[in-house]
PDB file of C-alpha atoms and ligand atoms in Angstrom:
ATOM      1  CA  MET O1290      18.687  -6.801 -15.093  1.00 46.00           C
ATOM      2  CA  GLY O1291      22.385  -6.426 -14.829  1.00 44.00           C
ATOM      3  CA  ASP O1292      22.373  -7.394 -10.603  1.00 45.00           C
ATOM      4  CA  SER O1293      24.451  -9.740  -9.463  1.00 54.00           C
ATOM      5  CA  LEU O1294      22.325 -10.684  -6.560  1.00 65.00           C
ATOM      6  CA  PRO O1295      19.524 -13.355  -7.093  1.00 74.00           C
ATOM      7  CA  THR O1296      16.206 -11.274  -8.392  1.00 91.00           C
ATOM      8  CA  LYS O1297      13.337 -10.826  -6.626  1.00 97.00           C
ATOM      9  CA  THR O1298      10.186 -10.434  -7.410  1.00 98.00           C
ATOM     10  CA  ALA O1299       7.388  -7.834  -5.511  1.00 98.00           C
ATOM     11  CA  LEU O1300       3.531  -7.800  -5.757  1.00 98.00           C
ATOM     12  CA  ILE O1301       2.265  -4.260  -5.421  1.00 98.00           C
ATOM     13  CA  THR O1302      -1.453  -3.671  -4.907  1.00 98.00           C
ATOM     14  CA  GLY O1303      -2.640   0.182  -5.727  1.00 98.00           C
ATOM     15  CA  ALA O1304       0.149   0.156  -8.097  1.00 98.00           C
ATOM     16  CA  THR O1305      -1.404   2.925 -10.391  1.00 97.00           C
ATOM     17  CA  SER O1306      -0.731   5.690  -8.599  1.00 97.00           C
ATOM     18  CA  GLY O1307       0.383   7.420  -5.312  1.00 98.00           C
ATOM     19  CA  ILE O1308       2.716   5.151  -3.026  1.00 98.00           C
ATOM     20  CA  GLY O1309       2.128   2.038  -5.191  1.00 98.00           C
ATOM     21  CA  ARG O1310       3.037   3.624  -8.128  1.00 98.00           C
ATOM     22  CA  ALA O1311       6.358   5.495  -6.739  1.00 98.00           C
ATOM     23  CA  THR O1312       7.178   1.622  -5.039  1.00 98.00           C
ATOM     24  CA  ALA O1313       6.918   0.369  -8.298  1.00 98.00           C
ATOM     25  CA  GLU O1314       9.324   2.810  -9.857  1.00 98.00           C
ATOM     26  CA  ARG O1315      11.796   2.615  -6.960  1.00 98.00           C
ATOM     27  CA  PHE O1316      11.875  -1.174  -7.061  1.00 98.00           C
ATOM     28  CA  ALA O1317      12.447  -1.214 -10.776  1.00 98.00           C
ATOM     29  CA  ALA O1318      15.221   1.120 -10.386  1.00 98.00           C
ATOM     30  CA  ALA O1319      16.561  -1.622  -8.074  1.00 97.00           C
ATOM     31  CA  GLY O1320      15.927  -4.500 -10.565  1.00 97.00           C
ATOM     32  CA  ILE O1321      13.443  -5.995  -8.610  1.00 98.00           C
ATOM     33  CA  GLN O1322      10.790  -8.116 -10.863  1.00 98.00           C
ATOM     34  CA  LEU O1323       7.574  -6.587 -10.287  1.00 98.00           C
ATOM     35  CA  VAL O1324       3.682  -7.783 -10.429  1.00 98.00           C
ATOM     36  CA  LEU O1325       1.609  -4.795 -10.587  1.00 98.00           C
ATOM     37  CA  CYS O1326      -1.721  -5.132  -9.555  1.00 98.00           C
ATOM     38  CA  GLY O1327      -4.652  -2.171 -10.106  1.00 98.00           C
ATOM     39  CA  ARG O1328      -8.146  -1.245 -11.354  1.00 96.00           C
ATOM     40  CA  ARG O1329      -7.193   0.613 -14.053  1.00 96.00           C
ATOM     41  CA  GLN O1330      -6.013  -1.361 -16.895  1.00 97.00           C
ATOM     42  CA  GLU O1331      -4.793   2.064 -19.033  1.00 98.00           C
ATOM     43  CA  ARG O1332      -2.369   3.237 -16.636  1.00 97.00           C
ATOM     44  CA  LEU O1333      -1.317  -0.377 -15.644  1.00 98.00           C
ATOM     45  CA  THR O1334      -0.027  -1.086 -19.482  1.00 98.00           C
ATOM     46  CA  ILE O1335       1.771   2.716 -19.143  1.00 98.00           C
ATOM     47  CA  ILE O1336       3.898   2.011 -16.367  1.00 98.00           C
ATOM     48  CA  GLN O1337       4.427  -1.686 -17.515  1.00 98.00           C
ATOM     49  CA  GLU O1338       5.759   0.322 -20.491  1.00 98.00           C
ATOM     50  CA  ALA O1339       7.906   2.605 -18.992  1.00 98.00           C
ATOM     51  CA  LEU O1340       9.129  -0.036 -16.491  1.00 98.00           C
ATOM     52  CA  SER O1341       9.796  -2.487 -18.679  1.00 98.00           C
ATOM     53  CA  LYS O1342      13.094  -0.982 -19.716  1.00 97.00           C
ATOM     54  CA  GLN O1343      14.481  -0.964 -16.450  1.00 97.00           C
ATOM     55  CA  THR O1344      13.009  -4.503 -14.953  1.00 98.00           C
ATOM     56  CA  LYS O1345      10.852  -7.682 -15.804  1.00 98.00           C
ATOM     57  CA  VAL O1346       6.944  -6.361 -15.126  1.00 98.00           C
ATOM     58  CA  HIS O1347       4.157  -8.329 -14.932  1.00 98.00           C
ATOM     59  CA  ILE O1348       0.664  -6.869 -14.609  1.00 98.00           C
ATOM     60  CA  LEU O1349      -2.576  -7.869 -13.084  1.00 98.00           C
ATOM     61  CA  ASN O1350      -5.939  -6.118 -13.386  1.00 98.00           C
ATOM     62  CA  PHE O1351      -8.659  -6.718 -10.811  1.00 98.00           C
ATOM     63  CA  ASP O1352     -10.277  -5.620  -8.139  1.00 97.00           C
ATOM     64  CA  ILE O1353      -9.440  -6.876  -4.401  1.00 98.00           C
ATOM     65  CA  ARG O1354     -12.775  -6.436  -3.248  1.00 98.00           C
ATOM     66  CA  ASP O1355     -13.685  -9.547  -5.470  1.00 98.00           C
ATOM     67  CA  ARG O1356     -12.580 -12.583  -3.696  1.00 97.00           C
ATOM     68  CA  LYS O1357     -12.740 -14.662  -7.175  1.00 97.00           C
ATOM     69  CA  ALA O1358     -11.214 -12.361  -9.127  1.00 98.00           C
ATOM     70  CA  VAL O1359      -8.669 -11.779  -6.336  1.00 98.00           C
ATOM     71  CA  HIS O1360      -7.946 -15.546  -6.432  1.00 97.00           C
ATOM     72  CA  ALA O1361      -7.781 -16.069  -9.993  1.00 98.00           C
ATOM     73  CA  ALA O1362      -5.397 -13.124 -10.821  1.00 98.00           C
ATOM     74  CA  ILE O1363      -2.751 -14.128  -8.213  1.00 98.00           C
ATOM     75  CA  THR O1364      -3.219 -18.036  -9.509  1.00 97.00           C
ATOM     76  CA  SER O1365      -2.923 -16.751 -13.072  1.00 98.00           C
ATOM     77  CA  ILE O1366       0.949 -15.372 -12.488  1.00 98.00           C
ATOM     78  CA  PRO O1367       3.335 -16.830 -14.833  1.00 98.00           C
ATOM     79  CA  LYS O1368       5.983 -18.786 -13.683  1.00 97.00           C
ATOM     80  CA  ASP O1369       8.665 -16.335 -13.920  1.00 96.00           C
ATOM     81  CA  PHE O1370       6.943 -14.193 -11.541  1.00 97.00           C
ATOM     82  CA  SER O1371       5.272 -16.841  -9.595  1.00 95.00           C
ATOM     83  CA  LYS O1372       8.051 -16.925  -6.392  1.00 97.00           C
ATOM     84  CA  ILE O1373       6.917 -13.511  -4.685  1.00 98.00           C
ATOM     85  CA  ASP O1374       9.704 -12.677  -2.187  1.00 98.00           C
ATOM     86  CA  ILE O1375       8.114  -9.150  -1.594  1.00 98.00           C
ATOM     87  CA  LEU O1376       4.445  -8.505  -0.855  1.00 98.00           C
ATOM     88  CA  VAL O1377       3.263  -4.623  -0.896  1.00 99.00           C
ATOM     89  CA  ASN O1378      -0.276  -4.312   0.243  1.00 98.00           C
ATOM     90  CA  ASN O1379      -0.456  -1.131  -0.495  1.00 98.00           C
ATOM     91  CA  ALA O1380      -3.874  -0.269  -2.254  1.00 97.00           C
ATOM     92  CA  GLY O1381      -6.462   1.601   0.120  1.00 97.00           C
ATOM     93  CA  ASN O1382      -8.359   4.943   0.422  1.00 95.00           C
ATOM     94  CA  ALA O1383     -10.353   7.222   2.226  1.00 97.00           C
ATOM     95  CA  HIS O1384     -13.723   7.775   1.153  1.00 97.00           C
ATOM     96  CA  GLY O1385     -15.522  10.826   2.769  1.00 98.00           C
ATOM     97  CA  LEU O1386     -14.766  12.687   5.809  1.00 98.00           C
ATOM     98  CA  ASP O1387     -18.120  12.856   7.996  1.00 98.00           C
ATOM     99  CA  THR O1388     -19.068  13.131  11.264  1.00 98.00           C
ATOM    100  CA  ILE O1389     -20.302   9.535  12.297  1.00 98.00           C
ATOM    101  CA  ASP O1390     -24.214  10.214  12.187  1.00 98.00           C
ATOM    102  CA  GLU O1391     -23.539  11.635   8.805  1.00 98.00           C
ATOM    103  CA  GLY O1392     -21.068   9.313   7.059  1.00 98.00           C
ATOM    104  CA  ASN O1393     -22.446   7.932   3.952  1.00 98.00           C
ATOM    105  CA  LEU O1394     -22.695   3.766   3.741  1.00 98.00           C
ATOM    106  CA  ASP O1395     -21.439   3.290   0.673  1.00 98.00           C
ATOM    107  CA  ASP O1396     -17.768   5.290   1.528  1.00 98.00           C
ATOM    108  CA  TRP O1397     -17.825   3.166   4.643  1.00 98.00           C
ATOM    109  CA  ASP O1398     -18.444  -0.349   2.938  1.00 98.00           C
ATOM    110  CA  ALA O1399     -15.709   0.961   0.207  1.00 98.00           C
ATOM    111  CA  MET O1400     -13.012   1.491   2.867  1.00 98.00           C
ATOM    112  CA  LEU O1401     -13.568  -1.399   4.960  1.00 98.00           C
ATOM    113  CA  ASP O1402     -14.120  -3.731   1.798  1.00 98.00           C
ATOM    114  CA  ILE O1403     -10.380  -2.581   0.107  1.00 98.00           C
ATOM    115  CA  ASN O1404      -8.747  -1.163   2.973  1.00 98.00           C
ATOM    116  CA  VAL O1405      -9.151  -4.174   4.875  1.00 98.00           C
ATOM    117  CA  LYS O1406     -10.943  -7.359   3.304  1.00 98.00           C
ATOM    118  CA  GLY O1407      -9.074  -6.580   0.227  1.00 98.00           C
ATOM    119  CA  LEU O1408      -5.850  -6.711   1.854  1.00 98.00           C
ATOM    120  CA  LEU O1409      -6.795  -9.582   3.548  1.00 98.00           C
ATOM    121  CA  TYR O1410      -7.924 -11.337   0.201  1.00 98.00           C
ATOM    122  CA  VAL O1411      -4.566 -10.911  -1.250  1.00 98.00           C
ATOM    123  CA  SER O1412      -2.479 -11.788   1.401  1.00 98.00           C
ATOM    124  CA  LYS O1413      -4.580 -14.959   1.659  1.00 98.00           C
ATOM    125  CA  ALA O1414      -3.466 -15.830  -1.943  1.00 98.00           C
ATOM    126  CA  ILE O1415       0.171 -15.100  -1.376  1.00 98.00           C
ATOM    127  CA  ILE O1416       0.749 -16.228   2.165  1.00 98.00           C
ATOM    128  CA  PRO O1417       1.015 -19.797   1.160  1.00 98.00           C
ATOM    129  CA  LYS O1418       3.092 -19.869  -1.133  1.00 97.00           C
ATOM    130  CA  MET O1419       5.265 -17.614   0.794  1.00 98.00           C
ATOM    131  CA  ILE O1420       5.030 -20.605   3.590  1.00 98.00           C
ATOM    132  CA  GLU O1421       5.749 -22.761   1.341  1.00 97.00           C
ATOM    133  CA  GLN O1422       9.219 -20.776   0.469  1.00 96.00           C
ATOM    134  CA  GLN O1423       9.797 -20.747   4.051  1.00 96.00           C
ATOM    135  CA  THR O1424      10.849 -16.733   3.233  1.00 97.00           C
ATOM    136  CA  GLY O1425       8.917 -13.839   2.149  1.00 98.00           C
ATOM    137  CA  HIS O1426       8.357 -10.141   3.179  1.00 98.00           C
ATOM    138  CA  ILE O1427       4.754  -8.602   3.833  1.00 99.00           C
ATOM    139  CA  ILE O1428       4.801  -4.759   3.717  1.00 98.00           C
ATOM    140  CA  ASN O1429       1.186  -3.524   4.877  1.00 99.00           C
ATOM    141  CA  ILE O1430       1.003   0.285   4.397  1.00 98.00           C
ATOM    142  CA  GLY O1431      -1.009   1.541   7.333  1.00 98.00           C
ATOM    143  CA  SER O1432      -1.080   5.489   8.136  1.00 98.00           C
ATOM    144  CA  THR O1433      -0.984   7.345  11.423  1.00 98.00           C
ATOM    145  CA  ALA O1434      -4.992   7.014  10.926  1.00 98.00           C
ATOM    146  CA  GLY O1435      -4.265   3.555  12.339  1.00 98.00           C
ATOM    147  CA  LYS O1436      -2.433   4.807  15.400  1.00 98.00           C
ATOM    148  CA  GLU O1437      -4.942   7.784  16.589  1.00 98.00           C
ATOM    149  CA  VAL O1438      -8.496   8.692  15.298  1.00 98.00           C
ATOM    150  CA  TYR O1439      -9.535  12.171  14.662  1.00 98.00           C
ATOM    151  CA  PRO O1440     -12.346  14.044  14.182  1.00 98.00           C
ATOM    152  CA  LYS O1441     -14.180  13.104  10.690  1.00 98.00           C
ATOM    153  CA  GLY O1442     -12.194  10.221  10.631  1.00 98.00           C
ATOM    154  CA  ASN O1443     -14.285   7.228  12.121  1.00 98.00           C
ATOM    155  CA  VAL O1444     -14.129   4.182   9.961  1.00 98.00           C
ATOM    156  CA  TYR O1445     -11.167   5.263   7.796  1.00 98.00           C
ATOM    157  CA  CYS O1446      -9.409   5.555  11.237  1.00 98.00           C
ATOM    158  CA  ALA O1447     -11.404   2.083  11.738  1.00 98.00           C
ATOM    159  CA  SER O1448     -10.217   0.712   8.454  1.00 98.00           C
ATOM    160  CA  LYS O1449      -6.628   1.444   9.435  1.00 98.00           C
ATOM    161  CA  HIS O1450      -6.392   0.327  12.897  1.00 99.00           C
ATOM    162  CA  ALA O1451      -7.694  -2.749  11.502  1.00 99.00           C
ATOM    163  CA  VAL O1452      -4.571  -2.992   9.026  1.00 99.00           C
ATOM    164  CA  ASP O1453      -2.101  -2.243  12.412  1.00 98.00           C
ATOM    165  CA  ALA O1454      -4.236  -5.691  13.966  1.00 99.00           C
ATOM    166  CA  ILE O1455      -3.726  -7.210  10.882  1.00 99.00           C
ATOM    167  CA  ASN O1456       0.029  -6.639  10.590  1.00 99.00           C
ATOM    168  CA  GLN O1457       0.496  -7.688  14.159  1.00 98.00           C
ATOM    169  CA  GLY O1458      -1.301 -10.971  13.746  1.00 98.00           C
ATOM    170  CA  MET O1459       0.445 -11.571  10.512  1.00 98.00           C
ATOM    171  CA  ARG O1460       3.607 -11.307  12.237  1.00 98.00           C
ATOM    172  CA  LEU O1461       2.646 -13.608  15.007  1.00 98.00           C
ATOM    173  CA  ASP O1462       1.344 -16.241  12.731  1.00 98.00           C
ATOM    174  CA  LEU O1463       3.960 -16.023  10.298  1.00 98.00           C
ATOM    175  CA  ASN O1464       6.900 -16.141  12.692  1.00 98.00           C
ATOM    176  CA  ALA O1465       7.422 -19.868  12.609  1.00 98.00           C
ATOM    177  CA  HIS O1466       7.632 -19.401   9.142  1.00 98.00           C
ATOM    178  CA  GLY O1467      10.474 -17.284   9.296  1.00 98.00           C
ATOM    179  CA  ILE O1468       8.311 -14.200   7.128  1.00 98.00           C
ATOM    180  CA  ARG O1469       9.343 -10.759   8.156  1.00 98.00           C
ATOM    181  CA  VAL O1470       5.812  -8.932   8.213  1.00 98.00           C
ATOM    182  CA  GLY O1471       6.060  -4.767   8.907  1.00 98.00           C
ATOM    183  CA  ALA O1472       4.044  -1.899   8.231  1.00 99.00           C
ATOM    184  CA  ILE O1473       4.666   1.719   7.230  1.00 98.00           C
ATOM    185  CA  ASN O1474       2.290   4.117   8.701  1.00 98.00           C
ATOM    186  CA  PRO O1475       2.597   7.505   6.800  1.00 98.00           C
ATOM    187  CA  GLY O1476       0.744  10.737   7.897  1.00 98.00           C
ATOM    188  CA  LEU O1477      -0.144  13.405   5.066  1.00 98.00           C
ATOM    189  CA  VAL O1478       1.475  12.071   1.711  1.00 98.00           C
ATOM    190  CA  GLU O1479       0.203  14.517  -1.008  1.00 97.00           C
ATOM    191  CA  THR O1480      -1.160  11.946  -3.677  1.00 96.00           C
ATOM    192  CA  GLU O1481      -4.891  11.452  -5.379  1.00 94.00           C
ATOM    193  CA  PHE O1482      -5.722  10.428  -1.575  1.00 96.00           C
ATOM    194  CA  SER O1483      -7.014  13.660  -0.613  1.00 96.00           C
ATOM    195  CA  ASN O1484      -9.088  14.110  -4.441  1.00 96.00           C
ATOM    196  CA  ILE O1485     -10.621  10.579  -3.893  1.00 96.00           C
ATOM    197  CA  ARG O1486     -11.415  11.599   0.043  1.00 97.00           C
ATOM    198  CA  PHE O1487     -13.252  14.905  -1.573  1.00 97.00           C
ATOM    199  CA  LYS O1488     -14.668  12.868  -4.588  1.00 97.00           C
ATOM    200  CA  GLY O1489     -12.745  15.038  -7.373  1.00 96.00           C
ATOM    201  CA  ASP O1490     -13.256  18.697  -5.398  1.00 97.00           C
ATOM    202  CA  THR O1491      -9.616  19.447  -6.138  1.00 95.00           C
ATOM    203  CA  ASP O1492     -10.096  22.617  -4.310  1.00 95.00           C
ATOM    204  CA  ARG O1493     -10.745  21.272  -1.034  1.00 97.00           C
ATOM    205  CA  ALA O1494      -8.455  18.598  -1.900  1.00 96.00           C
ATOM    206  CA  SER O1495      -5.427  20.906  -2.286  1.00 93.00           C
ATOM    207  CA  THR O1496      -5.811  22.791   1.174  1.00 95.00           C
ATOM    208  CA  VAL O1497      -5.160  19.629   2.923  1.00 97.00           C
ATOM    209  CA  TYR O1498      -1.517  19.897   1.746  1.00 96.00           C
ATOM    210  CA  LYS O1499      -1.384  23.887   1.181  1.00 97.00           C
ATOM    211  CA  GLY O1500       0.960  25.974   3.631  1.00 98.00           C
ATOM    212  CA  PHE O1501       3.305  23.126   4.574  1.00 98.00           C
ATOM    213  CA  LYS O1502       5.713  20.413   2.644  1.00 98.00           C
ATOM    214  CA  ALA O1503       3.838  17.328   2.843  1.00 98.00           C
ATOM    215  CA  LEU O1504       5.830  13.876   2.007  1.00 98.00           C
ATOM    216  CA  GLN O1505       5.692  12.755  -1.160  1.00 98.00           C
ATOM    217  CA  ALA O1506       5.149   9.451  -2.977  1.00 98.00           C
ATOM    218  CA  GLU O1507       8.628   8.751  -3.706  1.00 98.00           C
ATOM    219  CA  ASP O1508       9.721   9.339   0.053  1.00 98.00           C
ATOM    220  CA  ILE O1509       7.155   6.526   1.177  1.00 98.00           C
ATOM    221  CA  ALA O1510       8.727   4.401  -1.729  1.00 98.00           C
ATOM    222  CA  ASP O1511      12.193   4.993  -0.236  1.00 98.00           C
ATOM    223  CA  ILE O1512      11.722   3.815   3.079  1.00 98.00           C
ATOM    224  CA  ILE O1513      10.097   0.542   1.643  1.00 98.00           C
ATOM    225  CA  HIS O1514      12.701   0.177  -0.760  1.00 98.00           C
ATOM    226  CA  PHE O1515      15.011   0.581   2.589  1.00 98.00           C
ATOM    227  CA  VAL O1516      13.242  -1.110   4.386  1.00 98.00           C
ATOM    228  CA  ILE O1517      12.984  -4.365   2.134  1.00 98.00           C
ATOM    229  CA  SER O1518      16.806  -4.224   1.585  1.00 97.00           C
ATOM    230  CA  ARG O1519      17.753  -4.873   5.301  1.00 98.00           C
ATOM    231  CA  PRO O1520      19.748  -7.808   5.726  1.00 98.00           C
ATOM    232  CA  TYR O1521      17.166 -10.935   6.091  1.00 97.00           C
ATOM    233  CA  HIS O1522      17.524 -11.138  10.251  1.00 98.00           C
ATOM    234  CA  VAL O1523      16.437  -7.068  10.150  1.00 98.00           C
ATOM    235  CA  ASN O1524      12.576  -6.686  10.275  1.00 98.00           C
ATOM    236  CA  ILE O1525      11.274  -3.108  10.475  1.00 98.00           C
ATOM    237  CA  ALA O1526       7.883  -4.116  12.132  1.00 98.00           C
ATOM    238  CA  ASP O1527       6.070  -1.075  12.304  1.00 98.00           C
ATOM    239  CA  LEU O1528       7.349   2.534  11.055  1.00 98.00           C
ATOM    240  CA  VAL O1529       5.423   5.931  11.368  1.00 98.00           C
ATOM    241  CA  VAL O1530       6.280   8.936   9.116  1.00 98.00           C
ATOM    242  CA  MET O1531       4.971  12.106   8.863  1.00 98.00           C
ATOM    243  CA  PRO O1532       6.254  15.154   7.685  1.00 98.00           C
ATOM    244  CA  THR O1533       8.097  17.362   9.398  1.00 98.00           C
ATOM    245  CA  ALA O1534       5.115  19.770   9.936  1.00 98.00           C
ATOM    246  CA  GLN O1535       3.176  17.331  11.126  1.00 98.00           C
ATOM    247  CA  ALA O1536       2.838  16.477  14.938  1.00 98.00           C
ATOM    248  CA  SER O1537      -0.115  14.430  14.789  1.00 98.00           C
ATOM    249  CA  SER O1538      -3.130  13.682  12.965  1.00 97.00           C
ATOM    250  CA  THR O1539      -4.719  17.443  13.902  1.00 97.00           C
ATOM    251  CA  ILE O1540      -1.694  19.278  14.521  1.00 98.00           C
ATOM    252  CA  VAL O1541      -0.124  20.466  11.592  1.00 98.00           C
ATOM    253  CA  LYS O1542       2.636  23.730  11.196  1.00 98.00           C
ATOM    254  CA  LYS O1543       1.267  25.587   8.245  1.00 98.00           C
ATOM    255  CA  VAL O1544       2.599  28.891   7.082  1.00 97.00           C
ATOM    256  CA  LEU O1545      -0.932  30.388   4.759  1.00 91.00           C
TER     257      LEU O1545
HETATM  258  C1  8X3 J2643      -3.402   9.347   5.199  1.00 85.58           C
HETATM  259  C2  8X3 J2643      -3.699  10.128   6.727  1.00 85.58           C
HETATM  260  O1  8X3 J2643      -4.272  11.942   8.148  1.00 85.58           O
HETATM  261  O2  8X3 J2643      -4.969  12.032   6.105  1.00 85.58           O
HETATM  262  O3  8X3 J2643      -3.766   7.575   5.688  1.00 85.58           O
HETATM  263  O4  8X3 J2643      -5.414  10.219   7.550  1.00 85.58           O
HETATM  264  S1  8X3 J2643      -4.423  11.162   6.986  1.00 85.58           S
END
């Protein structure tokens, strides 16, 4: 809107909170049209109302674990939004932090179903459009947990290692079609992440980010916007970002 460059359209999964929401806000400020996906209709509507002042926003309420719902949602995208230039595969969470012998099977299913299979279902629905266009940009939100395994991280780390492998695989297989593929792998970002991991135990969740300055969702959104706004011949293939206080998944300089 008010932009002399052709308007781009981005589809963002997990757009109702954290990195997804901050990215939607950052993109809206840049005049990028948005297709925002999430499981919480009420939040989607609020975000749509807020961002519609800056850009055109279409919302899709579905669960990325449900492959039929994914297909139905993507095929329902109105014509004005149907040329997807940018896909941000952001939806994903950690559930639980337990040793492998104590892990909960429902937590394992949730992480593998959302972080891995859901990302694949959405990508599978969007990629043919990008191949047809012979252009497009896929950003996969991985994690430092996809680069190293930490104690009790087992299945969450496995899911993010899978995102790392899928990111590489997509880049190889979509190379012939001129599609950009890259991953952003954040370390400790202060969002609802730990609240969900610890199932609403806010005291436990807040200790994760105590004693140092964690990354904020807006920091990652800024980076995603930087990545997508490079000239088309520039592809940031794999980016790891941590708070300055963090050196690895287990080494964080805290002053408590
Ligand atoms: C989030 C980073 O270290 O909590 O993906 O797994 S960590």
